[in-house]
Coordinates of C-alpha atoms and ligand atoms in Angstrom, one line a residue:
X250 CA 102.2 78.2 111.6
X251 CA 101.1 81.7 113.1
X252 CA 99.3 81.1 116.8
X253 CA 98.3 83.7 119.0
X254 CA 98.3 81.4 122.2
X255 CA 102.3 82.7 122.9
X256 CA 101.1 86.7 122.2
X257 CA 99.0 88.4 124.5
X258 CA 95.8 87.5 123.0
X259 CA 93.1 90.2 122.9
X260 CA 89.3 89.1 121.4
X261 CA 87.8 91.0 119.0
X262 CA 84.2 91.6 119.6
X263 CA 81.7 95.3 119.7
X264 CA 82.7 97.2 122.2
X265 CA 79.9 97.3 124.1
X266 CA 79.7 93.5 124.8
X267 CA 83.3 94.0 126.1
X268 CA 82.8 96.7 128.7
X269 CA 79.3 95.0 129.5
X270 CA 81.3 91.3 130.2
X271 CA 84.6 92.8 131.0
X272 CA 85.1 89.2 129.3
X273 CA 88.5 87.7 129.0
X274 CA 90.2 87.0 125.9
X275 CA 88.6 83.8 124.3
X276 CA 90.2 81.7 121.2
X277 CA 86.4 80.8 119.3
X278 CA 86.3 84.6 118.4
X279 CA 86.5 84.6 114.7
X280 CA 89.2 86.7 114.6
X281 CA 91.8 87.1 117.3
X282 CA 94.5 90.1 118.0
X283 CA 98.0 89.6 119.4
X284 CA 100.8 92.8 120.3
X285 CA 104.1 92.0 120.7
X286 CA 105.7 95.6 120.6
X287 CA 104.5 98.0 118.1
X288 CA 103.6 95.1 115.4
X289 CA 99.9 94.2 115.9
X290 CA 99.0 90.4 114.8
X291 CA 95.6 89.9 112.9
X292 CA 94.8 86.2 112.8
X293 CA 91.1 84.8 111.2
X294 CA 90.2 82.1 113.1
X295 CA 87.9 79.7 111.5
X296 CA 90.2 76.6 111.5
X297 CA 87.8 73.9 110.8
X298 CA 86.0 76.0 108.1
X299 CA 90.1 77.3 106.4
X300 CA 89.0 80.9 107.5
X301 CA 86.4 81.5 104.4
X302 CA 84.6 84.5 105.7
X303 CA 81.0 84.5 107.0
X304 CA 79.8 87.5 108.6
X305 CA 81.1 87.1 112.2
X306 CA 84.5 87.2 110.5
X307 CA 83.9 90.0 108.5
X308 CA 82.7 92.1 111.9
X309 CA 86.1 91.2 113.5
X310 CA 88.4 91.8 111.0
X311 CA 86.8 94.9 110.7
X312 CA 87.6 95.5 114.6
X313 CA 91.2 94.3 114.5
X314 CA 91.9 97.1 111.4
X315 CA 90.2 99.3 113.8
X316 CA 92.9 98.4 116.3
X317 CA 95.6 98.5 114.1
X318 CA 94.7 101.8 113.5
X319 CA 96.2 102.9 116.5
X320 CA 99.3 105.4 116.5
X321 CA 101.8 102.8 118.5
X322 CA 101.1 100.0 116.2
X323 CA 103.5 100.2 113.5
X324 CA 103.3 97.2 111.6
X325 CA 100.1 94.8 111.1
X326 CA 101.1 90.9 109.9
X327 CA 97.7 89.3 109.1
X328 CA 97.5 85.2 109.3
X329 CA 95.2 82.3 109.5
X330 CA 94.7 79.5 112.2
X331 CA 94.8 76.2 111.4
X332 CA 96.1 75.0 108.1
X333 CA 94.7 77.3 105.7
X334 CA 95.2 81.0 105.4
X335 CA 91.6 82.4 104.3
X336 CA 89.4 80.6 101.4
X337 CA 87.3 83.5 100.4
X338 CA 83.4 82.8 101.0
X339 CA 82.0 80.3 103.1
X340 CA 79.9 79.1 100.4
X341 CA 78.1 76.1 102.8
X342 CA 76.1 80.0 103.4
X343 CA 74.8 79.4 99.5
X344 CA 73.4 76.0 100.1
X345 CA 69.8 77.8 99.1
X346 CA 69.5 80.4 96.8
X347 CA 72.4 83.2 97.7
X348 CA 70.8 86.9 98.7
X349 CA 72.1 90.3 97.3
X350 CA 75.7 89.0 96.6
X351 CA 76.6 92.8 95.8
X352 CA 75.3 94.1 98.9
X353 CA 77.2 91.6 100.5
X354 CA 80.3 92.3 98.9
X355 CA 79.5 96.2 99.7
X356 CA 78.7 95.6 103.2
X357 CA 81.0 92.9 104.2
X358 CA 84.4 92.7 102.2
X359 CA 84.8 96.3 101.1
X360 CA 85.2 98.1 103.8
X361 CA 87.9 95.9 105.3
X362 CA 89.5 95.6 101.6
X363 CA 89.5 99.7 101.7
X364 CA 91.0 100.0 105.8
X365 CA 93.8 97.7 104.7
X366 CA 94.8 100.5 102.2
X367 CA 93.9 102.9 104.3
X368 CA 96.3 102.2 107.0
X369 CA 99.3 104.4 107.0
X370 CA 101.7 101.5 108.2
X371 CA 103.0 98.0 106.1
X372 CA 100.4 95.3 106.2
X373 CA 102.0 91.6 105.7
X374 CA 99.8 88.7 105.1
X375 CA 102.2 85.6 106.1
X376 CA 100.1 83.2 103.8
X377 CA 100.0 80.0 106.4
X378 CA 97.7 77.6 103.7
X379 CA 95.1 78.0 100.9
X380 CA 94.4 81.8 100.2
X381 CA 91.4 81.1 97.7
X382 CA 88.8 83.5 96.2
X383 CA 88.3 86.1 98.3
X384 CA 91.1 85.1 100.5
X385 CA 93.2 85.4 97.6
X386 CA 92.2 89.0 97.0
X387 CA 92.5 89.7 101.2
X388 CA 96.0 88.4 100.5
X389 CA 97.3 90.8 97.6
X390 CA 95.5 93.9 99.1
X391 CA 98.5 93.5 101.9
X392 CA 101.9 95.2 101.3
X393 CA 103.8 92.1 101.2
X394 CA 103.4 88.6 101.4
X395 CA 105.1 86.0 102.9
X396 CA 104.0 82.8 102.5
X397 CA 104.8 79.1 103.9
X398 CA 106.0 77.0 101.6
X399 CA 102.9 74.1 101.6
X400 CA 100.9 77.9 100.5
X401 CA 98.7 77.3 98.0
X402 CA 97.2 80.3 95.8
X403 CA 94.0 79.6 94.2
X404 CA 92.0 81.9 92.2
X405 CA 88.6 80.1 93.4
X406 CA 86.7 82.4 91.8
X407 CA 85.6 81.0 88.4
X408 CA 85.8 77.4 89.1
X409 CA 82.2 78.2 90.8
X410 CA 81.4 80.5 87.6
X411 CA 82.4 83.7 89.4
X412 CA 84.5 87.0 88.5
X413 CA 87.7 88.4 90.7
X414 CA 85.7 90.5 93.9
X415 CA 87.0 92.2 96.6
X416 CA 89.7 93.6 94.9
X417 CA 90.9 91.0 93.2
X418 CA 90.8 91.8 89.6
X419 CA 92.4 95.5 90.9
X420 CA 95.6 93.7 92.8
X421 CA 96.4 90.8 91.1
X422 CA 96.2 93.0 87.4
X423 CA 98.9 95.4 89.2
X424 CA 101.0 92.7 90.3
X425 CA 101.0 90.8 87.5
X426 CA 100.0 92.4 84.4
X427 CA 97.0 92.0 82.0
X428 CA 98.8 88.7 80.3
X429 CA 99.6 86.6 83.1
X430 CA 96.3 88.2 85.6
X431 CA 94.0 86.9 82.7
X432 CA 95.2 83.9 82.0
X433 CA 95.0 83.0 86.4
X434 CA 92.2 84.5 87.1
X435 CA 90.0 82.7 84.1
X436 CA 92.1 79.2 84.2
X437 CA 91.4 78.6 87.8
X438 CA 94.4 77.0 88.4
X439 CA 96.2 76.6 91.9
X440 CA 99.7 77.9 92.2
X441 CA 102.2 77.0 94.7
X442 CA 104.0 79.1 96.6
X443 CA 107.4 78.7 94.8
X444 CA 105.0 79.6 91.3
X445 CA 104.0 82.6 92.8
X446 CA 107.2 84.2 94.0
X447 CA 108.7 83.3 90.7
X448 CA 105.7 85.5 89.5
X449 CA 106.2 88.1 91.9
X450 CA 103.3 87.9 93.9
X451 CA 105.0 86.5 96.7
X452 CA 108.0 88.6 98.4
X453 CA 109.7 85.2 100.4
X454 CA 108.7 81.8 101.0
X455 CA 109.9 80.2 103.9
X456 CA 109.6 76.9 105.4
X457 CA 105.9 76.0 107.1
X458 CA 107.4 76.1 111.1
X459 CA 109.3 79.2 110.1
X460 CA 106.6 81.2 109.0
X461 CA 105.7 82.7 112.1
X462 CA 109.2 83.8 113.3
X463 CA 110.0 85.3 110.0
X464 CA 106.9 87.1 109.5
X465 CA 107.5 88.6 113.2
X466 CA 110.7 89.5 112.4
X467 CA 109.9 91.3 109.1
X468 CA 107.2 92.8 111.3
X469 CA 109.5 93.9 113.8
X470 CA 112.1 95.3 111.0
X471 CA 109.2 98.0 109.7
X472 CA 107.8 98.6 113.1
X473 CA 111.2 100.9 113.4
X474 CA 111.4 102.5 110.4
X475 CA 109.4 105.7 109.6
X476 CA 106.5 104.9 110.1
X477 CA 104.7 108.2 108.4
X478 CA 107.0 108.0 105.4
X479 CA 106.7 104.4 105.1
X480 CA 102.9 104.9 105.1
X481 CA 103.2 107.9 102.4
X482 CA 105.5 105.7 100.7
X483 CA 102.4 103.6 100.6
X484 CA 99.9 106.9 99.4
X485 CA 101.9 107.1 96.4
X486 CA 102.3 103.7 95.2
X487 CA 98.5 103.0 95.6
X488 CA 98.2 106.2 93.4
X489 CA 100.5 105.7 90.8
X490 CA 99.1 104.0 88.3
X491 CA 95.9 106.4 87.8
X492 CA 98.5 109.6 88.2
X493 CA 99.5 111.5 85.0
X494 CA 103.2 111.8 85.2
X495 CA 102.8 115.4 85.8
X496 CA 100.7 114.8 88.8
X497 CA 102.7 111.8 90.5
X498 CA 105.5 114.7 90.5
X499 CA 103.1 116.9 92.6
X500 CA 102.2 114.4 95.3
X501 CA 105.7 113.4 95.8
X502 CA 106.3 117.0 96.2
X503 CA 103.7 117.8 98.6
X504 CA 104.4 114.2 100.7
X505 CA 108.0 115.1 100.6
X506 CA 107.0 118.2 102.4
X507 CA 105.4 116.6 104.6
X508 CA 108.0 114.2 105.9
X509 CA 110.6 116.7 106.1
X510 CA 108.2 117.9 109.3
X511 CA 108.6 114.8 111.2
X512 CA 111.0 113.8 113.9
X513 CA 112.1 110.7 112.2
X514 CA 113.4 113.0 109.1
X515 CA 115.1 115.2 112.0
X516 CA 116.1 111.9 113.7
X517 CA 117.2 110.5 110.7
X518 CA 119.7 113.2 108.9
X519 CA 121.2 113.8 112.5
X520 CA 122.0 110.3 113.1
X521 CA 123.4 110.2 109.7
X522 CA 125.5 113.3 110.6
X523 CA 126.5 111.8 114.1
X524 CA 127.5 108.7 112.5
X525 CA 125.2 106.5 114.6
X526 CA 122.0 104.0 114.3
X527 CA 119.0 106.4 114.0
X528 CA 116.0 105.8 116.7
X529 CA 112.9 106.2 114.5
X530 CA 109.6 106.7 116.8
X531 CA 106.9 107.0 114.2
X532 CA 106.2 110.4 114.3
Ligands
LHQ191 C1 85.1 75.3 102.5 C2 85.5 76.4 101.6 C3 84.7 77.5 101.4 C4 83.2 76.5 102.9 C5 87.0 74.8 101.6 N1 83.5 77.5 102.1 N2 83.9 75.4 103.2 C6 82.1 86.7 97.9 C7 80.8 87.1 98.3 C8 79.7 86.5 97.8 C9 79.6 85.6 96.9 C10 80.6 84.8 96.4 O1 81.9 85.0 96.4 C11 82.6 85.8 97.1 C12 84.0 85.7 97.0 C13 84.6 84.3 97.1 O2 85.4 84.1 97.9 S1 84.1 83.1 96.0 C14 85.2 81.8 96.2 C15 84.9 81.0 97.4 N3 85.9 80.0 97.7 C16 86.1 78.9 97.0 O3 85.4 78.6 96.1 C17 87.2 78.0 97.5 C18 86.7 76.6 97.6 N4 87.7 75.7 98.2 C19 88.6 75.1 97.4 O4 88.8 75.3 96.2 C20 89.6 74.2 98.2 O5 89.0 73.8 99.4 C21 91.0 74.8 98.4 C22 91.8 74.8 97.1 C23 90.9 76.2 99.0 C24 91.7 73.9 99.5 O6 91.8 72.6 99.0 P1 92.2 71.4 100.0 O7 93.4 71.8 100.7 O8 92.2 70.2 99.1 O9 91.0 71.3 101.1 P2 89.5 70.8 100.9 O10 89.0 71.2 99.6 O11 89.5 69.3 101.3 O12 88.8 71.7 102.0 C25 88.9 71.3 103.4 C26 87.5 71.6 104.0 O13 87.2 73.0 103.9 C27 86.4 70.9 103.2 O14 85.4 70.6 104.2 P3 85.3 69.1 104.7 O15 84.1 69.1 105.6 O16 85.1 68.2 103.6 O17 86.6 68.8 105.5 C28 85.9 72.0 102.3 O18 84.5 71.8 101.9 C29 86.0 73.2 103.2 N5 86.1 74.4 102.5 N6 86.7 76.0 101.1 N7 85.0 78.5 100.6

């Protein structure tokens, strides 16, 4: 299990409360941030409620993708506290009739849906618990996932009489296909963590208590590769499958221009050359 307690905690709230308070880092923010080196740790912190996302969560997981954006972080791992990972809506908030639900879904999950993809750096969600609903879909807009073993991914969604949102019908349909998306996503049934790296949606499942050491170390692993061609290695992948052949070629051209101007192409073919490790800095 992922805590922040060991990391240097820093608590995500608006900026102007922070310079106002000059508060300390508190663990009842709804989302907390941790650095350890260039790999910045996002953890939603609604224990008692498995993470599901009101609108206090929404706002600091906003913040902490702001944060991430920063050039010295070069990885982001994204986790829950407590025993589950993130179960989507907190639907106690539709007790009475529910508001706008697409506003809400506009407003609230979107953006922070869209920042993950925007981020030009590998995004790991190490899957602690439940990822349900939109938890689920907050899950499979990462890069990669890791997941504890006791993991549980359930598609929430229509066993309340509701589609895929916030990017659920578009991730899990690319990582799974039409066949095997469909047949999830309107069955409703849980799978476990073993079922869904056998499907693929899952990149390693490892032991509950070693979840959090082995999603720092995969952190750490892509905090020192190129980071700009790791994130244009990103670009092209998210494009891919609304490219024509034809114009894939093109952006791998033009991105492949591109990385030839950093330093860690430079860095990289002379440490080749020199026969040694190459020191990759990001840039
Ligand atoms: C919860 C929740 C939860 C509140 C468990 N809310 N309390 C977006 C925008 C607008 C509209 C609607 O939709 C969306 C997108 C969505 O995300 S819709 C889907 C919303 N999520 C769900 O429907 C998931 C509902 N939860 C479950 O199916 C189960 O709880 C899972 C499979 C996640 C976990 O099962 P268990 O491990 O057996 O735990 P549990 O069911 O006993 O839950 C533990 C507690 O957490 C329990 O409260 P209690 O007071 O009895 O201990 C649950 O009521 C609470 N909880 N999910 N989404």
């Amino acid at each position: 299990m992922i805590t922040t307690q060991s990391r240097e905690c820093a608590k995500i709230a608006p900026m102007a409360e922070v310079e106002a308070t000059g508060a300390p880092p508190t663990d009842t923010e709804p989302v907390l941030t941790g650095r350890e080196g260039a790999v910045l740790t996002i953890t939603l912190n609604r224990p008692d409620k498995l993470n599901a996302f009101n609108g206090a969560m929404h706002e600091g997981l906003r913040a902490a993708l702001r944060e991430a954006r920063a050039d010295d972080v070069r990885a982001v791992v994204i986790t829950g506290a407590g025993r589950g990972f993130c179960v989507g809506q907190d639907l106690t908030e539709f007790r009475d009739a529910p508001d706008d639900i697409a506003e809400r879904l506009r407003t609230g999950y979107h953006p922070n849906i869209l920042a993950i993809r925007a981020l030009e750096k590998p995004v790991i969600a190490a899957v602690n618990g439940a990822a349900a609903g939109a938890g689920l879909s907050l899950a499979c807009a990462c890069d990669l996932r890791i997941a504890a073993d006791s993991a549980v991914f359930v598609p929430a969604f229509i066993n309340i009489g509701l589609i895929p949102d916030s990017g659920g019908s578009f991730f899990i349909h690319r990582l799974l296909g039409y066949s095997r998306a469909f047949e999830w996503m309107a069955s409703g049934r849980r799978l476990s963590a073993a079922r869904a790296h056998a499907w693929g949606i899952v990149n390693e499942v490892v032991e509950d208590e070693e979840l959090s050491s082995r999603a720092a170390e995969i952190a750490a692993t892509f905090a020192v590769m190129p980071t700009r061609a790791v994130g244009m290695t990103k670009r092209l992948f998210d494009g891919a499958a609304s490219r024509t052949l034809e114009e894939q070629l093109e952006v791998e051209a033009q991105l492949q221009s591109a990385a030839t101007k950093t330093d860690d192409f430079r860095e990289g073919v002379a440490a080749f050359l020199e026969k040694r490790d190459p020191s990759f800095t990001g840039r």
